[in-house]
mmCIF file of C-alpha atoms in Angstrom:
data_model
loop_
_atom_site.group_PDB
_atom_site.id
_atom_site.type_symbol
_atom_site.label_atom_id
_atom_site.label_comp_id
_atom_site.label_asym_id
_atom_site.label_seq_id
_atom_site.Cartn_x
_atom_site.Cartn_y
_atom_site.Cartn_z
ATOM 1 C CA MET A 1 115.938 82.799 131.071
ATOM 2 C CA ASP A 2 119.003 83.583 133.171
ATOM 3 C CA LEU A 3 118.850 87.297 132.407
ATOM 4 C CA PHE A 4 115.631 87.897 134.371
ATOM 5 C CA ALA A 5 116.160 85.274 137.097
ATOM 6 C CA SER A 6 116.792 86.280 140.691
ATOM 7 C CA THR A 7 120.085 85.292 142.295
ATOM 8 C CA PRO A 8 119.727 81.593 143.232
ATOM 9 C CA VAL A 9 121.049 79.875 146.344
ATOM 10 C CA PRO A 10 124.033 77.586 145.646
ATOM 11 C CA VAL A 11 123.566 73.879 146.297
ATOM 12 C CA VAL A 12 127.297 73.317 146.911
ATOM 13 C CA PRO A 13 129.219 74.738 149.873
ATOM 14 C CA THR A 14 131.724 76.775 147.868
ATOM 15 C CA PRO A 15 130.672 77.350 144.228
ATOM 16 C CA THR A 16 133.549 78.057 141.844
ATOM 17 C CA THR A 17 131.401 79.965 139.362
ATOM 18 C CA PRO A 18 129.520 83.276 139.606
ATOM 19 C CA PRO A 19 125.730 83.038 140.041
ATOM 20 C CA PRO A 20 123.806 82.748 136.755
ATOM 21 C CA GLY A 21 121.752 85.738 135.655
ATOM 22 C CA GLU A 22 124.079 88.238 137.350
ATOM 23 C CA GLY A 23 124.469 91.329 135.177
ATOM 24 C CA PHE A 24 123.560 91.857 131.540
ATOM 25 C CA ASP A 25 125.309 89.693 128.944
ATOM 26 C CA LEU A 26 124.412 90.736 125.391
ATOM 27 C CA PHE A 27 126.078 87.729 123.796
ATOM 28 C CA SER A 28 124.215 85.261 126.010
ATOM 29 C CA THR A 29 120.992 87.046 125.151
ATOM 30 C CA LEU A 30 121.704 86.690 121.425
ATOM 31 C CA MET A 31 122.585 83.016 121.906
ATOM 32 C CA TRP A 32 119.382 82.274 123.844
ATOM 33 C CA PRO A 33 117.352 80.842 120.877
ATOM 34 C CA PHE A 34 120.214 78.589 119.810
ATOM 35 C CA LYS A 35 120.842 77.359 123.362
ATOM 36 C CA TRP A 36 117.129 76.596 123.709
ATOM 37 C CA LEU A 37 117.222 74.573 120.465
ATOM 38 C CA VAL A 38 120.341 72.660 121.551
ATOM 39 C CA GLU A 39 118.815 71.852 124.935
ATOM 40 C CA MET A 40 115.612 70.587 123.312
ATOM 41 C CA ILE A 41 117.515 68.160 121.042
ATOM 42 C CA LEU A 42 119.832 67.057 123.860
ATOM 43 C CA VAL A 43 116.947 66.367 126.252
ATOM 44 C CA PHE A 44 115.035 64.447 123.566
ATOM 45 C CA TRP A 45 117.933 62.057 122.976
ATOM 46 C CA HIS A 46 118.531 61.697 126.730
ATOM 47 C CA TRP A 47 114.860 60.790 127.211
ATOM 48 C CA LEU A 48 115.079 58.275 124.331
ATOM 49 C CA PHE A 49 118.100 56.473 125.813
ATOM 50 C CA THR A 50 116.752 56.471 129.361
ATOM 51 C CA ALA A 51 113.496 55.033 128.007
ATOM 52 C CA ALA A 52 115.622 52.269 126.483
ATOM 53 C CA GLY A 53 116.941 51.421 129.967
ATOM 54 C CA LEU A 54 120.185 53.413 130.313
ATOM 55 C CA PRO A 55 120.835 55.182 133.659
ATOM 56 C CA ALA A 56 119.830 58.861 133.596
ATOM 57 C CA ALA A 57 123.094 60.122 135.140
ATOM 58 C CA ALA A 58 125.453 57.691 133.363
ATOM 59 C CA GLY A 59 128.229 59.137 131.233
ATOM 60 C CA ALA A 60 127.350 56.808 128.325
ATOM 61 C CA THR A 61 123.764 58.126 128.285
ATOM 62 C CA TRP A 62 124.832 61.750 127.944
ATOM 63 C CA VAL A 63 127.634 60.960 125.466
ATOM 64 C CA LEU A 64 125.069 59.182 123.265
ATOM 65 C CA ALA A 65 122.781 62.208 123.636
ATOM 66 C CA ILE A 66 125.626 64.459 122.446
ATOM 67 C CA ILE A 67 126.184 62.148 119.458
ATOM 68 C CA GLY A 68 122.440 62.317 118.733
ATOM 69 C CA LEU A 69 122.692 66.108 118.795
ATOM 70 C CA VAL A 70 125.464 65.925 116.190
ATOM 71 C CA ILE A 71 123.328 63.673 113.979
ATOM 72 C CA VAL A 72 120.326 66.029 114.080
ATOM 73 C CA VAL A 73 122.300 69.229 113.506
ATOM 74 C CA ARG A 74 124.525 67.874 110.755
ATOM 75 C CA SER A 75 121.642 66.134 108.982
ATOM 76 C CA ALA A 76 119.786 69.437 108.832
ATOM 77 C CA LEU A 77 122.878 71.083 107.329
ATOM 78 C CA ILE A 78 123.456 68.519 104.546
ATOM 79 C CA PRO A 79 121.955 70.730 101.771
ATOM 80 C CA LEU A 80 124.107 73.660 102.887
ATOM 81 C CA PHE A 81 127.168 71.427 103.053
ATOM 82 C CA VAL A 82 126.704 70.232 99.468
ATOM 83 C CA ARG A 83 126.187 73.827 98.372
ATOM 84 C CA GLN A 84 129.363 74.849 100.195
ATOM 85 C CA ILE A 85 131.399 72.112 98.491
ATOM 86 C CA LYS A 86 130.103 73.150 95.063
ATOM 87 C CA SER A 87 130.725 76.844 95.758
ATOM 88 C CA GLN A 88 134.269 76.205 96.941
ATOM 89 C CA ARG A 89 134.911 74.073 93.863
ATOM 90 C CA LYS A 90 133.613 76.775 91.531
ATOM 91 C CA MET A 91 135.685 79.443 93.278
ATOM 92 C CA MET A 92 138.774 77.292 92.810
ATOM 93 C CA GLU A 93 137.948 76.681 89.156
ATOM 94 C CA ILE A 94 137.464 80.352 88.264
ATOM 95 C CA ALA A 95 140.619 81.414 90.100
ATOM 96 C CA PRO A 96 142.709 81.481 86.854
ATOM 97 C CA GLU A 97 140.089 83.661 85.139
ATOM 98 C CA LEU A 98 139.981 85.984 88.137
ATOM 99 C CA ARG A 99 143.752 86.347 87.948
ATOM 100 C CA LYS A 100 143.471 87.343 84.282
ATOM 101 C CA VAL A 101 141.000 90.101 85.192
ATOM 102 C CA GLN A 102 143.285 91.301 87.986
ATOM 103 C CA GLU A 103 146.311 91.288 85.685
ATOM 104 C CA LYS A 104 144.352 93.236 83.083
ATOM 105 C CA TYR A 105 143.781 96.106 85.494
ATOM 106 C CA ARG A 106 146.987 95.832 87.510
ATOM 107 C CA GLY A 107 148.411 99.262 88.262
ATOM 108 C CA LYS A 108 145.298 101.124 87.100
ATOM 109 C CA LYS A 109 143.985 103.229 89.981
ATOM 110 C CA ASP A 110 141.467 105.432 88.191
ATOM 111 C CA GLN A 111 137.765 105.163 88.953
ATOM 112 C CA LEU A 112 136.756 103.873 85.505
ATOM 113 C CA SER A 113 139.274 101.007 85.651
ATOM 114 C CA ARG A 114 138.131 99.982 89.119
ATOM 115 C CA GLU A 115 134.497 99.979 88.033
ATOM 116 C CA ALA A 116 135.323 97.968 84.904
ATOM 117 C CA MET A 117 137.268 95.434 86.967
ATOM 118 C CA SER A 118 134.361 95.119 89.397
ATOM 119 C CA ARG A 119 131.881 94.600 86.534
ATOM 120 C CA GLU A 120 134.013 91.915 84.891
ATOM 121 C CA THR A 121 134.533 90.148 88.217
ATOM 122 C CA MET A 122 130.813 90.134 89.030
ATOM 123 C CA ALA A 123 130.024 88.938 85.483
ATOM 124 C CA LEU A 124 132.449 86.064 86.029
ATOM 125 C CA TYR A 125 130.741 85.129 89.318
ATOM 126 C CA LYS A 126 127.323 85.292 87.644
ATOM 127 C CA LYS A 127 128.477 83.154 84.708
ATOM 128 C CA HIS A 128 129.661 80.361 87.022
ATOM 129 C CA GLY A 129 126.800 80.770 89.524
ATOM 130 C CA THR A 130 128.876 81.493 92.617
ATOM 131 C CA THR A 131 130.128 84.277 94.887
ATOM 132 C CA PRO A 132 132.733 84.359 97.670
ATOM 133 C CA VAL A 133 129.899 84.713 100.214
ATOM 134 C CA SER A 134 128.110 81.564 99.026
ATOM 135 C CA SER A 135 131.025 79.363 100.100
ATOM 136 C CA CYS A 136 131.025 80.949 103.573
ATOM 137 C CA LEU A 137 127.248 80.932 104.098
ATOM 138 C CA PRO A 138 126.980 77.327 105.388
ATOM 139 C CA LEU A 139 129.724 78.006 107.920
ATOM 140 C CA LEU A 140 127.941 81.157 109.091
ATOM 141 C CA VAL A 141 124.719 79.173 109.520
ATOM 142 C CA GLN A 142 126.510 76.462 111.505
ATOM 143 C CA MET A 143 128.380 78.832 113.786
ATOM 144 C CA PRO A 144 125.414 79.881 116.001
ATOM 145 C CA ILE A 145 124.510 76.199 116.520
ATOM 146 C CA LEU A 146 128.098 75.358 117.453
ATOM 147 C CA LEU A 147 128.270 78.314 119.827
ATOM 148 C CA GLY A 148 124.913 77.357 121.319
ATOM 149 C CA MET A 149 126.259 73.847 121.963
ATOM 150 C CA PHE A 150 129.461 75.233 123.467
ATOM 151 C CA TYR A 151 127.709 77.561 125.884
ATOM 152 C CA THR A 152 125.056 75.004 126.801
ATOM 153 C CA LEU A 153 127.684 72.457 127.863
ATOM 154 C CA SER A 154 129.922 75.112 129.390
ATOM 155 C CA ASP A 155 127.073 76.412 131.574
ATOM 156 C CA VAL A 156 126.295 72.974 133.013
ATOM 157 C CA LYS A 157 128.825 73.375 135.824
ATOM 158 C CA LYS A 158 127.592 76.834 136.803
ATOM 159 C CA HIS A 159 123.924 75.852 136.687
ATOM 160 C CA ALA A 160 124.522 72.644 138.647
ATOM 161 C CA GLU A 161 126.446 74.451 141.411
ATOM 162 C CA TRP A 162 123.629 76.974 141.814
ATOM 163 C CA GLY A 163 120.808 74.472 141.448
ATOM 164 C CA VAL A 164 119.192 75.964 138.342
ATOM 165 C CA GLY A 165 118.438 74.685 134.881
ATOM 166 C CA GLY A 166 119.250 75.996 131.438
ATOM 167 C CA VAL A 167 117.205 78.290 129.238
ATOM 168 C CA GLY A 168 114.797 75.599 128.013
ATOM 169 C CA LEU A 169 114.047 71.926 128.628
ATOM 170 C CA LEU A 170 117.328 71.229 130.423
ATOM 171 C CA ASN A 171 115.839 71.727 133.906
ATOM 172 C CA ALA A 172 117.690 71.689 137.219
ATOM 173 C CA GLU A 173 117.336 67.912 137.661
ATOM 174 C CA LEU A 174 118.681 67.107 134.202
ATOM 175 C CA THR A 175 121.459 69.642 134.653
ATOM 176 C CA LYS A 176 122.533 67.903 137.876
ATOM 177 C CA GLN A 177 122.483 64.522 136.108
ATOM 178 C CA PHE A 178 124.667 65.910 133.328
ATOM 179 C CA TYR A 179 127.010 67.402 135.911
ATOM 180 C CA ASP A 180 127.393 64.026 137.645
ATOM 181 C CA ALA A 181 127.936 62.120 134.376
ATOM 182 C CA GLN A 182 131.452 60.787 133.822
ATOM 183 C CA LEU A 183 133.005 59.229 130.710
ATOM 184 C CA PHE A 184 134.264 55.737 131.598
ATOM 185 C CA ASP A 185 133.252 56.623 135.180
ATOM 186 C CA VAL A 186 136.430 58.720 135.600
ATOM 187 C CA ALA A 187 136.164 61.867 133.448
ATOM 188 C CA PRO A 188 133.393 64.447 134.181
ATOM 189 C CA LEU A 189 131.831 65.786 130.980
ATOM 190 C CA HIS A 190 131.811 69.380 132.267
ATOM 191 C CA THR A 191 135.561 69.537 133.027
ATOM 192 C CA ASN A 192 138.154 71.052 130.703
ATOM 193 C CA MET A 193 141.884 70.302 130.608
ATOM 194 C CA ILE A 194 142.938 73.308 132.696
ATOM 195 C CA GLU A 195 140.525 72.329 135.487
ATOM 196 C CA ALA A 196 141.518 68.651 135.269
ATOM 197 C CA ILE A 197 145.208 69.540 135.620
ATOM 198 C CA GLY A 198 144.443 71.806 138.582
ATOM 199 C CA LEU A 199 142.408 69.098 140.315
ATOM 200 C CA GLY A 200 144.977 66.408 139.601
ATOM 201 C CA GLN A 201 142.535 64.309 137.536
ATOM 202 C CA THR A 202 145.144 62.391 135.540
ATOM 203 C CA ALA A 203 142.666 60.099 133.801
ATOM 204 C CA THR A 204 140.584 63.071 132.647
ATOM 205 C CA VAL A 205 143.706 64.815 131.320
ATOM 206 C CA VAL A 206 144.746 61.722 129.359
ATOM 207 C CA ILE A 207 141.271 61.310 127.848
ATOM 208 C CA LEU A 208 141.118 64.983 126.912
ATOM 209 C CA VAL A 209 144.584 64.906 125.321
ATOM 210 C CA ILE A 210 143.639 61.863 123.221
ATOM 211 C CA LEU A 211 140.342 63.405 122.118
ATOM 212 C CA VAL A 212 141.933 66.771 121.274
ATOM 213 C CA VAL A 213 144.597 65.004 119.180
ATOM 214 C CA LEU A 214 141.888 62.988 117.397
ATOM 215 C CA MET A 215 139.855 66.161 116.859
ATOM 216 C CA ILE A 216 142.859 67.930 115.286
ATOM 217 C CA ALA A 217 143.763 64.879 113.154
ATOM 218 C CA SER A 218 140.223 64.550 111.807
ATOM 219 C CA GLN A 219 140.176 68.268 110.954
ATOM 220 C CA PHE A 220 143.528 67.927 109.155
ATOM 221 C CA ILE A 221 142.443 64.869 107.134
ATOM 222 C CA THR A 222 139.159 66.541 106.166
ATOM 223 C CA GLN A 223 140.973 69.586 104.783
ATOM 224 C CA LEU A 224 143.705 67.491 103.161
ATOM 225 C CA GLN A 225 141.293 65.396 101.099
ATOM 226 C CA ILE A 226 139.958 68.590 99.509
ATOM 227 C CA ILE A 227 143.247 70.116 98.378
ATOM 228 C CA SER A 228 144.915 66.828 97.444
ATOM 229 C CA LYS A 229 142.201 65.042 95.458
ATOM 230 C CA ASN A 230 139.400 67.452 94.567
ATOM 231 C CA LEU A 231 141.206 70.304 92.817
ATOM 232 C CA SER A 232 142.080 70.576 89.150
ATOM 233 C CA PRO A 233 145.668 71.408 88.097
ATOM 234 C CA GLU A 234 144.560 74.944 87.170
ATOM 235 C CA ALA A 235 143.038 75.510 90.607
ATOM 236 C CA LYS A 236 146.266 74.412 92.296
ATOM 237 C CA THR A 237 148.047 77.448 90.871
ATOM 238 C CA GLY A 238 145.722 80.061 92.358
ATOM 239 C CA GLN A 239 145.973 82.179 95.477
ATOM 240 C CA ALA A 240 142.947 80.445 97.008
ATOM 241 C CA TYR A 241 144.845 77.158 96.864
ATOM 242 C CA GLN A 242 147.810 78.684 98.662
ATOM 243 C CA MET A 243 145.476 79.999 101.364
ATOM 244 C CA GLN A 244 143.948 76.543 101.800
ATOM 245 C CA LYS A 245 147.418 75.032 102.185
ATOM 246 C CA ILE A 246 148.236 77.577 104.866
ATOM 247 C CA MET A 247 144.957 76.914 106.694
ATOM 248 C CA LEU A 248 145.702 73.184 106.546
ATOM 249 C CA TYR A 249 148.507 73.723 109.061
ATOM 250 C CA VAL A 250 147.267 76.830 110.886
ATOM 251 C CA LEU A 251 143.921 75.406 112.039
ATOM 252 C CA PRO A 252 145.443 72.458 113.950
ATOM 253 C CA LEU A 253 147.683 74.896 115.835
ATOM 254 C CA ALA A 254 144.636 76.981 116.762
ATOM 255 C CA PHE A 255 142.848 73.900 118.121
ATOM 256 C CA ILE A 256 145.879 72.937 120.196
ATOM 257 C CA PHE A 257 145.645 76.187 122.145
ATOM 258 C CA SER A 258 141.856 76.478 122.248
ATOM 259 C CA GLY A 259 141.182 72.795 122.929
ATOM 260 C CA VAL A 260 142.494 73.055 126.499
ATOM 261 C CA PHE A 261 139.558 75.353 127.354
ATOM 262 C CA PHE A 262 136.822 73.123 125.873
ATOM 263 C CA PRO A 263 134.813 71.000 128.336
ATOM 264 C CA LEU A 264 134.998 67.271 127.654
ATOM 265 C CA GLY A 265 131.416 67.269 126.359
ATOM 266 C CA VAL A 266 132.278 69.975 123.795
ATOM 267 C CA VAL A 267 135.406 68.086 122.672
ATOM 268 C CA ILE A 268 133.297 64.953 122.146
ATOM 269 C CA TYR A 269 130.760 66.954 120.139
ATOM 270 C CA TRP A 270 133.499 68.544 117.993
ATOM 271 C CA PHE A 271 135.296 65.237 117.358
ATOM 272 C CA VAL A 272 132.106 63.422 116.332
ATOM 273 C CA SER A 273 131.141 66.387 114.152
ATOM 274 C CA ASN A 274 134.551 66.210 112.427
ATOM 275 C CA LEU A 275 134.046 62.501 111.776
ATOM 276 C CA TRP A 276 130.671 63.302 110.221
ATOM 277 C CA THR A 277 132.245 66.015 108.045
ATOM 278 C CA MET A 278 135.052 63.713 106.937
ATOM 279 C CA ALA A 279 132.668 60.917 105.926
ATOM 280 C CA GLN A 280 130.199 63.303 104.291
ATOM 281 C CA GLN A 281 132.931 65.047 102.333
ATOM 282 C CA PHE A 282 134.370 61.714 101.197
ATOM 283 C CA ILE A 283 130.987 60.784 99.734
ATOM 284 C CA VAL A 284 130.575 64.169 98.015
ATOM 285 C CA ILE A 285 134.087 64.145 96.527
ATOM 286 C CA ARG A 286 133.670 60.548 95.375
ATOM 287 C CA ASN A 287 130.362 61.233 93.600
ATOM 288 C CA LEU A 288 130.665 64.948 92.695
ATOM 289 C CA PRO A 289 134.379 65.535 92.068
ATOM 290 C CA THR A 290 135.805 68.661 90.505
ATOM 291 C CA PRO A 291 136.272 68.172 86.723
ATOM 292 C CA GLY A 292 139.913 67.538 85.916
ATOM 293 C CA SER A 293 140.842 66.647 89.490
ATOM 294 C CA GLU A 294 142.409 63.400 90.662
ATOM 295 C CA ALA A 295 139.082 62.398 92.215
ATOM 296 C CA ALA A 296 137.341 62.938 88.852
ATOM 297 C CA LYS A 297 139.876 60.712 87.077
ATOM 298 C CA GLU A 298 139.408 57.997 89.683
ATOM 299 C CA ARG A 299 135.632 58.199 89.234
ATOM 300 C CA GLU A 300 135.951 57.872 85.466
ATOM 301 C CA GLU A 301 138.157 54.796 85.938
ATOM 302 C CA ARG A 302 135.610 53.229 88.300
ATOM 303 C CA LEU A 303 132.799 53.878 85.817
ATOM 304 C CA ALA A 304 134.871 52.494 82.933
ATOM 305 C CA ARG A 305 135.442 49.240 84.829
ATOM 306 C CA LYS A 306 131.650 48.969 85.149
ATOM 307 C CA GLY A 307 131.116 49.696 81.445
ATOM 308 C CA LYS A 308 129.791 53.201 82.061
ATOM 309 C CA ALA A 309 130.881 56.793 81.454
ATOM 310 C CA LEU A 310 129.786 60.404 81.939
ATOM 311 C CA ASP A 311 127.940 62.207 79.163
ATOM 312 C CA ALA A 312 128.314 65.881 78.263
ATOM 313 C CA LYS A 313 125.891 66.850 81.050
ATOM 314 C CA GLY A 314 127.682 64.801 83.717
ATOM 315 C CA ARG A 315 125.130 61.981 83.825
ATOM 316 C CA VAL A 316 126.188 58.342 84.133
ATOM 317 C CA ILE A 317 125.313 56.426 80.951
ATOM 318 C CA PRO A 318 126.305 53.057 79.407
ATOM 319 C CA MET A 319 129.569 53.011 77.458
ATOM 320 C CA GLU A 320 127.744 52.334 74.168
ATOM 321 C CA LYS A 321 125.703 55.519 74.500
ATOM 322 C CA TYR A 322 128.826 57.449 75.508
ATOM 323 C CA GLN A 323 130.723 56.298 72.405
ATOM 324 C CA ALA A 324 127.743 57.160 70.191
ATOM 325 C CA GLU A 325 127.548 60.606 71.780
ATOM 326 C CA GLN A 326 131.272 61.185 71.231
ATOM 327 C CA GLN A 327 130.956 60.147 67.572
ATOM 328 C CA ARG A 328 128.019 62.511 67.109
ATOM 329 C CA LEU A 329 129.895 65.400 68.725
ATOM 330 C CA LEU A 330 132.905 64.685 66.505
ATOM 331 C CA GLU A 331 130.780 64.743 63.356
ATOM 332 C CA GLU A 332 129.117 67.988 64.434
ATOM 333 C CA ALA A 333 132.503 69.555 65.058
ATOM 334 C CA GLU A 334 133.749 68.466 61.608
ATOM 335 C CA ARG A 335 130.642 69.874 59.900
ATOM 336 C CA ALA A 336 131.021 73.158 61.769
ATOM 337 C CA ARG A 337 134.687 73.317 60.754
ATOM 338 C CA ALA A 338 133.831 72.649 57.107
ATOM 339 C CA ALA A 339 131.087 75.300 57.105
ATOM 340 C CA ALA A 340 133.301 77.914 58.710
ATOM 341 C CA PRO A 341 134.676 80.573 56.263
ATOM 342 C CA LYS A 342 138.228 79.926 55.112
ATOM 343 C CA ARG A 343 140.844 82.189 56.524
ATOM 344 C CA GLN A 344 142.518 84.340 53.863
ATOM 345 C CA GLN A 345 146.291 84.135 53.830
ATOM 346 C CA PRO A 346 147.900 87.594 54.305
ATOM 347 C CA MET A 347 149.398 88.874 51.038
ATOM 348 C CA GLY A 348 152.386 91.174 50.622
ATOM 349 C CA LYS A 349 152.292 94.273 48.408
ATOM 350 C CA GLN A 350 154.523 92.831 45.685
ATOM 351 C CA ARG A 351 152.486 89.641 45.492
ATOM 352 C CA ALA A 352 149.220 91.574 45.422
ATOM 353 C CA LYS A 353 150.550 93.729 42.549
ATOM 354 C CA LYS A 354 151.360 90.667 40.474
ATOM 355 C CA LYS A 355 147.913 89.214 41.148
ATOM 356 C CA GLN A 356 146.114 92.278 39.766
ATOM 357 C CA PRO A 357 144.477 91.714 36.258
ATOM 358 C CA PRO A 358 145.578 93.999 33.368
ATOM 359 C CA LYS A 359 143.498 97.119 32.971
ATOM 360 C CA SER A 360 141.386 97.583 29.842
ATOM 361 C CA GLY A 361 142.693 100.056 27.227
ATOM 362 C CA SER A 362 146.311 99.665 28.207
ATOM 363 C CA PRO A 363 148.835 101.308 25.794
ATOM 364 C CA ALA A 364 150.538 99.202 23.088
ATOM 365 C CA PRO A 365 154.006 97.931 23.891
ATOM 366 C CA LYS A 366 156.775 100.256 22.888
ATOM 367 C CA ALA A 367 159.588 99.372 20.532
ATOM 368 C CA GLY A 368 162.236 97.377 22.299
ATOM 369 C CA ASP A 369 159.835 95.967 24.840
ATOM 370 C CA LYS A 370 160.097 92.256 25.308
ATOM 371 C CA PRO A 371 157.055 90.247 24.447
ATOM 372 C CA SER A 372 155.124 88.777 27.271
ATOM 373 C CA ASN A 373 155.834 85.239 26.071
ATOM 374 C CA GLY A 374 159.551 85.554 26.743
ATOM 375 C CA GLY A 375 160.589 86.354 23.130
ATOM 376 C CA GLU A 376 159.285 83.138 21.624
ATOM 377 C CA LYS A 377 157.568 83.154 18.264
ATOM 378 C CA PRO A 378 153.876 82.649 18.336
ATOM 379 C CA LYS A 379 152.781 79.256 17.280
ATOM 380 C CA GLY A 380 150.731 79.171 14.073
ATOM 381 C CA GLY A 381 149.962 82.149 11.877
ATOM 382 C CA PRO A 382 152.316 84.101 9.589
ATOM 383 C CA SER A 383 155.662 85.139 10.825
ATOM 384 C CA THR A 384 156.306 88.838 11.198
ATOM 385 C CA THR A 385 160.071 88.447 10.422
ATOM 386 C CA PRO A 386 160.977 89.377 6.792
ATOM 387 C CA PRO A 387 162.420 86.488 4.695
ATOM 388 C CA PRO A 388 166.134 86.550 3.850
ATOM 389 C CA ALA A 389 167.205 87.998 0.428
ATOM 390 C CA PRO A 390 167.876 85.424 -2.331
ATOM 391 C CA LYS A 391 171.519 84.666 -3.136
ATOM 392 C CA SER A 392 172.807 85.675 -6.582
#
């Protein structure tokens, strides 16, 4: 471990880096386990390719080892990646409901309102099985590995100039081989763009510019396929969607400025990792799209062409079973509607008064009152009108 090592003797006449292990570096100490893990995977792949006959110090050997490192790390993170995609999708889907809760308590600053808003928000997260932290957790797990890779490749130059190895299996001999490795026999893997410009290494600068552009483009496409095809119309009206649109253009700008400081080996790792993410995300969106999104409609069309459909639980079933299920659900809905109590029509006071039955023991009609039958004579029975007097 560099922290407890004595100051080594440089193996180059004029080293351009400070001696390793000089002073106390808390961050390097915290990164030590992750750097050790990265070195172990990198050395394993290097040993595998050299055993297959590739030169130990060749640029192709170490580039393939870096690609192998990407494969191992990203394969281990597949479950977290799927969980991240699902969590992000759920957060997008509940965004309209979250806005309703926020609107309900807008302007209310008292303690009871804040607590009620917090309870309703947490109940909404629990109902949909997600939290804001769950969508960030996979990224937080990946970050130490990415930083370990960055510092492992960044330290190659310093360790090679001072004739020491890394923190684990990347010993001094392997470090020197990595230091001597060049992509296409012209671009050293430990050099970044600033150093290449200062040394006048035009070929290295061109390769780095191309790789940085490809790295940014792959990052842009990966983010674009989420917000363009895997969001429902409701999710595209939320604040989270607006933030994703902003990040779609902000992240490439950040990589433009930070990419000039990445060693070539780190840029290769990042570009290959982006390609992995893009392909992996394409597969997830194609097979697990957000309901109501463009990707979900395209999946339903593909299944329909194959004579299949999705049942109520999201499982792929034959079209015959799907139609039978839809018919059954329709019949159940009709029975539930028929069994539901009828809604009483609201009645005005005047109409309610007319609907009331006559009370028992009501007084006899007074003289001059009109009969209830509109003045007509009752049919049948003796007439109550006296007969006219006979003419003389």
